[in-house]
Each structure stands twice: as C-alpha cells, then as structure tokens.
Short mmCIF file of C-alpha atoms in Angstrom, two decimals:
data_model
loop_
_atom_site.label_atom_id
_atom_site.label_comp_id
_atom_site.label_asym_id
_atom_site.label_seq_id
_atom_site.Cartn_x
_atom_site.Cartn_y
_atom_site.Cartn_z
CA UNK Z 371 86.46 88.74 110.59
CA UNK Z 372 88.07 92.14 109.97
CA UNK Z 373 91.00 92.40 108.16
CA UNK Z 374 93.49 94.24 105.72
CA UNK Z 375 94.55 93.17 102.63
CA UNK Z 376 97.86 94.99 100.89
CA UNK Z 377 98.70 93.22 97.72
CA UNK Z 378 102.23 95.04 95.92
CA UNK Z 379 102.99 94.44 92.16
CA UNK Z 380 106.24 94.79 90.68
CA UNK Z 381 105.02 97.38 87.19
CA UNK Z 382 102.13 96.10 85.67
CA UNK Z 383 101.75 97.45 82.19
CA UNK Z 384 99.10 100.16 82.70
CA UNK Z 385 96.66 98.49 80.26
CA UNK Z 386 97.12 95.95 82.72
CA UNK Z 387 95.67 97.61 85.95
CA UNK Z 388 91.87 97.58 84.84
CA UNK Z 389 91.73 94.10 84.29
CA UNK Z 390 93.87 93.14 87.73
CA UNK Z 391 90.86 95.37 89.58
CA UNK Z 392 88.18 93.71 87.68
CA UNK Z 393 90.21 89.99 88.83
CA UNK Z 394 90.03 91.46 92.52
CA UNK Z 395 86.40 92.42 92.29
CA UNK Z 396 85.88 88.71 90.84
CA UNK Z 397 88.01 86.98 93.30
CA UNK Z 398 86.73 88.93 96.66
CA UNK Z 399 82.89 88.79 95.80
CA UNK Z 400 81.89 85.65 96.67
CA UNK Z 401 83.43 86.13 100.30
CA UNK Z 402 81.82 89.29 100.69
CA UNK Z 403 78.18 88.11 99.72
CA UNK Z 404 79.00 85.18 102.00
CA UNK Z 405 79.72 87.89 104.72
CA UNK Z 406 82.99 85.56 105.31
CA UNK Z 407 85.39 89.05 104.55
CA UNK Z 408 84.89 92.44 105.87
CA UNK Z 409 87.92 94.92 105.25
CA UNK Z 410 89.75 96.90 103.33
CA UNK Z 411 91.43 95.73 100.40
CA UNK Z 412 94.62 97.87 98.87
CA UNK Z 413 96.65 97.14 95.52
CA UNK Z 414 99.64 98.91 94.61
CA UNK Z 415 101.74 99.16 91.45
CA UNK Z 416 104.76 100.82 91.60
CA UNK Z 417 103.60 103.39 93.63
CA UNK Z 418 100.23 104.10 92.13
CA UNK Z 419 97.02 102.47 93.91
CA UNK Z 420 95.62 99.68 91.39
CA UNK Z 421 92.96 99.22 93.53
CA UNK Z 422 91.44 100.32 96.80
CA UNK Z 423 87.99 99.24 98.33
CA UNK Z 424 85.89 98.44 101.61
CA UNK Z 425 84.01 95.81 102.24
CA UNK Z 426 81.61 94.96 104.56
CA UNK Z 427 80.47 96.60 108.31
CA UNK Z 428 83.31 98.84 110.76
CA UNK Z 429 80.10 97.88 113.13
CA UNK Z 430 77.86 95.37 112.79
CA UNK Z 431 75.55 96.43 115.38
CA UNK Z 432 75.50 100.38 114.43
CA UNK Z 433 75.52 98.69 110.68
CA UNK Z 434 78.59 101.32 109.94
CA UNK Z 435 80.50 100.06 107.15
CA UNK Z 436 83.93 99.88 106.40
CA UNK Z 437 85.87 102.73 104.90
CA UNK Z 438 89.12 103.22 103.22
CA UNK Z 439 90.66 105.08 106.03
CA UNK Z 440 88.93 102.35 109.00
CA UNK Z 441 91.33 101.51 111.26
CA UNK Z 442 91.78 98.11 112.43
CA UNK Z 443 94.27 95.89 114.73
CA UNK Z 444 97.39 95.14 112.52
CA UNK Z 445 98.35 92.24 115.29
CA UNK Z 446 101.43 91.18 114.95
CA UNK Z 447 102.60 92.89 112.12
CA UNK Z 448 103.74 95.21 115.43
CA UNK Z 449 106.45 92.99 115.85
CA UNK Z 450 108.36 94.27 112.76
CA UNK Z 451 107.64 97.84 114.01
CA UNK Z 452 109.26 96.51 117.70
CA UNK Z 453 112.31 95.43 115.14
CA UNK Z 454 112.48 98.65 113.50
CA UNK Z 455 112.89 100.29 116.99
CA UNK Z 456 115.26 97.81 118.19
CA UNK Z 457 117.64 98.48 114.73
CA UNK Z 458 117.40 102.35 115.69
CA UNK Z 459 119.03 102.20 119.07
CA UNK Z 460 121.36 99.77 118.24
CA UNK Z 461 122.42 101.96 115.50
CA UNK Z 462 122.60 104.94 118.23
CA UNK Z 463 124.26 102.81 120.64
CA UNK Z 464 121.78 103.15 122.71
CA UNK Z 465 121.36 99.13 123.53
CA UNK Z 466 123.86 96.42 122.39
CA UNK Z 467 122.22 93.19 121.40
CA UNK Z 468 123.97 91.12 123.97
CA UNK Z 469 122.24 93.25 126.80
CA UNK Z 470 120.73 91.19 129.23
CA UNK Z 471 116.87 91.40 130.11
CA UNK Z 472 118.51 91.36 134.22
CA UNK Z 473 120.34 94.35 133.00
CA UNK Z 474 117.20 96.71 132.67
CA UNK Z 475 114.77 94.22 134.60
CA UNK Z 476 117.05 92.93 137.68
CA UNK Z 477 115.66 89.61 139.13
CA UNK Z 478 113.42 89.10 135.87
CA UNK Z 479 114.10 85.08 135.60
CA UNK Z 480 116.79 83.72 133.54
CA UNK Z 481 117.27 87.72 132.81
CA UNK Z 482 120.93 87.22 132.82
CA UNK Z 483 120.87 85.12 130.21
CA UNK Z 484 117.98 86.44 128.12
CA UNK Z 485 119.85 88.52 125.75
CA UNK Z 486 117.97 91.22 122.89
CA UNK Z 487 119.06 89.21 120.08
CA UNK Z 488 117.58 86.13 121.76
CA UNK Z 489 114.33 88.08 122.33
CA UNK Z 490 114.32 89.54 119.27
CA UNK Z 491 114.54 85.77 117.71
CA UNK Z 492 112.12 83.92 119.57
CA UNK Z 493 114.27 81.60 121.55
CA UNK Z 494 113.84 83.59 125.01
CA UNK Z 495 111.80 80.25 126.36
CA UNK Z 496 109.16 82.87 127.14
CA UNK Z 497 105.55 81.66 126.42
CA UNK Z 498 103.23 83.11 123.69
CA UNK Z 499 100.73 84.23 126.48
CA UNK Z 500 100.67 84.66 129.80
CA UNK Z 501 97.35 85.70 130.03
CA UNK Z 502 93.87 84.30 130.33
CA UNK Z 503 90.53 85.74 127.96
CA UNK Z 504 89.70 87.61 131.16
CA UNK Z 505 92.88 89.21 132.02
CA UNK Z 506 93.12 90.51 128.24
CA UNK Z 507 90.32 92.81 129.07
CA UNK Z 508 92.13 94.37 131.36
CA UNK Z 509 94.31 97.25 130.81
CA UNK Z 510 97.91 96.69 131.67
CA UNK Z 511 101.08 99.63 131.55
CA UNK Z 512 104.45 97.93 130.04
CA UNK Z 513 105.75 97.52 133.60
CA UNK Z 514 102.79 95.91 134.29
CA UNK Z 515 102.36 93.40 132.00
CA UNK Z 516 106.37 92.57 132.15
CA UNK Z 517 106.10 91.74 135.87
CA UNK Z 518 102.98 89.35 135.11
CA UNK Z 519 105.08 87.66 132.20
CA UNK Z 520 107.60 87.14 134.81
CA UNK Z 521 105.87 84.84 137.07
CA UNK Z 522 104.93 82.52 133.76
CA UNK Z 523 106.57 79.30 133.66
CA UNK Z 524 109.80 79.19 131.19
CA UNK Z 525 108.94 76.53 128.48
CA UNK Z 526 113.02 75.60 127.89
CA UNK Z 527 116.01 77.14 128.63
CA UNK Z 528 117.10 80.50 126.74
CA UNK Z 529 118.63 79.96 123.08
CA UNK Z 530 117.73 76.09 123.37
CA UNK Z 531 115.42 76.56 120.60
CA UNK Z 532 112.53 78.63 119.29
CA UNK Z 533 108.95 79.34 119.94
CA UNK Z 534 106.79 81.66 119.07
CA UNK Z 535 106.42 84.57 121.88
CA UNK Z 536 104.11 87.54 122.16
CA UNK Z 537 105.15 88.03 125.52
CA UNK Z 538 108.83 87.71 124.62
CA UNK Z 539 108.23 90.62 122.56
CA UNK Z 540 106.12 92.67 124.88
CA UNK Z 541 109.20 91.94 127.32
CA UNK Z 542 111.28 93.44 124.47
CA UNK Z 543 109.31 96.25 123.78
CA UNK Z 544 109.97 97.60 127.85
CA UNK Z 545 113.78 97.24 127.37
CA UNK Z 546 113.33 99.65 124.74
CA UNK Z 547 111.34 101.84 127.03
CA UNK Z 548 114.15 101.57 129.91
CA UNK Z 549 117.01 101.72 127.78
CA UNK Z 550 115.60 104.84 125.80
CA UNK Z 551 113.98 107.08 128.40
CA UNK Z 552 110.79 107.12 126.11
CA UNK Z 553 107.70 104.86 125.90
CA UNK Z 554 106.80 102.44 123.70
CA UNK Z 555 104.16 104.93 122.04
CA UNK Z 556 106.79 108.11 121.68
CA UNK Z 557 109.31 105.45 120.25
CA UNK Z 558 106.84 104.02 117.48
CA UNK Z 559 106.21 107.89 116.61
CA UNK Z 560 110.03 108.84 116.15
CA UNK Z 561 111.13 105.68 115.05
CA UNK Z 562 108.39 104.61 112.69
CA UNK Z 563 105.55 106.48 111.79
CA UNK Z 564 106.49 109.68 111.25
CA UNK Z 565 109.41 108.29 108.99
CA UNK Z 566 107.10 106.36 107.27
CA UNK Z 567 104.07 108.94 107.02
CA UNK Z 568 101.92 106.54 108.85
CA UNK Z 569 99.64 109.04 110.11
CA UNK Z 570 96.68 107.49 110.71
CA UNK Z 571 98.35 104.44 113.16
CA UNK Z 572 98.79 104.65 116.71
CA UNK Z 573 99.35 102.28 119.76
CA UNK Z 574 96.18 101.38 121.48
CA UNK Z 575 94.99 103.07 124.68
CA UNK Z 576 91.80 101.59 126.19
CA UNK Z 577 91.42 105.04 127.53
CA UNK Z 578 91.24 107.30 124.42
CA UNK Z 579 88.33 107.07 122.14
CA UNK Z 580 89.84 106.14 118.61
CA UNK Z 581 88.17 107.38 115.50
CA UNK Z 582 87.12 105.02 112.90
CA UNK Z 583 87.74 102.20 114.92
CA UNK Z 584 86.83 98.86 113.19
CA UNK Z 585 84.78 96.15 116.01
CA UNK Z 586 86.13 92.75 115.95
CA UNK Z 587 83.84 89.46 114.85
CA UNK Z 588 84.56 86.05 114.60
CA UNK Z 589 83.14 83.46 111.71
CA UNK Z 590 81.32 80.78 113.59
CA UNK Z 591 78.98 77.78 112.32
CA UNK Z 592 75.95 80.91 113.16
CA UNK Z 593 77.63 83.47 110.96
CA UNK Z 594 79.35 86.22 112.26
CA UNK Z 595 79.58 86.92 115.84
CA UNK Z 596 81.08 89.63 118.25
CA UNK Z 597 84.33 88.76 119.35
CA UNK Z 598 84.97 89.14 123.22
CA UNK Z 599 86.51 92.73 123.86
CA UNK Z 600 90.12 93.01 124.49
CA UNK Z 601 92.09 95.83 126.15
CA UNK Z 602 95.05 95.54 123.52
CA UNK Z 603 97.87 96.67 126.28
CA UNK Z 604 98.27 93.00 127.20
CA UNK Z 605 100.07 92.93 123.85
CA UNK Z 606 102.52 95.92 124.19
CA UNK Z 607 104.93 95.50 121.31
CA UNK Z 608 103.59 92.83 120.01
CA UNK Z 609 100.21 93.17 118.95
CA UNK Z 610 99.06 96.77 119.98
CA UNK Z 611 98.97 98.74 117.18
CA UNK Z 612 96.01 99.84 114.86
CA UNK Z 613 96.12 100.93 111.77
CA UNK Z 614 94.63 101.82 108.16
CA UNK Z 615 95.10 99.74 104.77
CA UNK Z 616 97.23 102.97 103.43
CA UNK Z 617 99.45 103.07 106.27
CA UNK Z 618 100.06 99.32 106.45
#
C-alpha cells in the first residue's frame, strides 16, 4: 500500500511540535516494521511543517525507497480538483450548471436530462465503473472513455438519488474540455496548480515517463504484492492525477 498522509493542526504551542513528531514516530512505527505502510507522511502547523518523513520502498523490486518529493496517485482526491474547475467557468460564464450533458455530448443517454449540478452531485445514475481490470490497462483519450461510459447501463433515473460515480465525473471532466476549448490537463494547470503552487502534480499520461513515480502494492495474507498495472486515463477527472505529500 502506498499512500499520503497530510495531517493540519490549528497552532500548536511550539514547545508542542517536538513531542507531536515524537507521537507520529510512535504511532506510525509499528506499521512500518510490519511493512503494512509505505508513504509519505506530512504535518503542518500553521504553516510551518511539524513533521515530514518517508517510509518504506517507491519500488519494491528496484528496492528504491520513498522520498519526500515521491509522487504517488492522489485517486479521488481529483474530484475536488474537477470541482475547482467546474467553480471557475461557472464563475466566467463559461458553463451554467443546468447545462445538459446532450448539450456538449448530443445523443449521450438521458443527456438531456443529465445536468452539471447533477453530475457534479452524484445523482447522474451513471455507474462507478464502466470498465473491466483489463480495459483499465488500456489507455483511453476523454472522448474515448466518455463514449465507452455511454454504452453502460443507467443504474436509476437522473436526480432519483445518489451513487457514487467515477465515471460520472470523468463524463464531467469532458464537458469541461468541450465547453472550455482546453483539455482536462491545460485546465488543471490554469485552474489549479499553478494557483496553488502545486508544482510537482500532473495528470497522468501512460506515454510520458514520470519522475519519482511511486509503484503500486497491495497487502495480501503473503505480504505485500504488486498491484496489476493501470493506465490511469480510464479515470480522467476522477482519479488521474499524481502527486507529492507537499502539494497535496
């Protein structure tokens, strides 16, 4: 398992900060000798780092460890940079959250009566995912992946109720595309990293080697094993983009 860890405290008395690493250290250690945690771990306190470590191996099979500035898949946590994008055209009047999916995507079903807001929300009736382990090694553009959500079956009728959707999301993330003239990676530069001085995150591209690059494992009753390789494009908007422990 690979992760990141960002803990935020609300000012600590500075004598304080020693003793909150030293709980850390104590509290982390016995996952890390277990080889159950293998990340990087960041505490902040009013804008000063409290603590920041890395555990464990970037690559198991190279035995690379972890660094501070490793990047690693920040899943879903892409979502709320989709959101961020979504808020920034709206406020340019760009989009208008009652625009219809059929509006961008004509003949996309129930498109007329998908809406952004309902998207946005989770109540599109769009599955999680449309795609098997296979097909998620398999690198997909935006249009791409859109037209294969399209031809999943709806699981209830738009704004009945909610349910969790990665595709819903990855349909989202192409309206932005249309509706902007840029693509999703241009609009996560303009829109939210270089506002937020997230220089080390970018949108994965199965194409370009990425530096510092984290491997993926899984905890199984054997210990740790290699997780099957995904092309992260199946995901566009929703679970694409990597990332270090600073930027996060």
């Amino acid at each position: 398992v690979v992760l990141i860890t960002s803990f935020l405290f609300s000012c600590l008395p500075m004598h304080a900060r020693p003793a909150v690493a030293k709980q850390i250290d104590a509290e982390v250690a016995p996952f890390v000798r277990a080889h159950h945690f293998s990340g990087v771990i960041l505490a902040v306190d009013n804008r000063k780092i409290v603590y920041e470590k890395a555990f464990g191996l970037a690559s198991a099979e190279l035995n690379v460890p972890n660094r501070i500035d490793t990047r690693f898949g920040i899943a879903s946590i892409t979502k709320l940079m989709t959101g961020v994008i979504t808020n920034r055209l709206l406020e340019e009047q760009r989009l208008r959250s009652d625009d219809t999916v059929s509006k961008y995507i004509p003949g996309f079903p129930n498109g007329e009566k998908i809406t952004i807001t309902i998207l946005r929300g989770h109540r599109s009736g769009l599955p999680h995912r449309v795609t098997t382990a296979a097909e998620e090694a398999v690198p997909y553009s935006s249009a791409e992946i859109v037209e294969k959500i399209s031809h999943a079956q709806p699981m209830f009728e738009p704004g009945a109720r909610r349910l969790y959707s990665s595709a819903g999301f990855s349909v989202l993330a192409r309206l932005l595309e249309i509706a902007s003239g840029e693509s999703y990676p241009q609009l996560l530069k303009h829109y939210v990293f270089d506002p937020a001085g997230m220089d080390q995150s970018l949108q994965f591209d199965s194409e370009t080697i990425m530096e510092r690059r984290a491997d993926e494992y899984i905890l199984s009753p054997r210990g740790m094993t290699v997780a099957p390789r995904k092309d992260y494009s199946f995901l566009s908007g929703a679970g694409s983009v990597f990332g270090t422990a600073r930027d996060v």
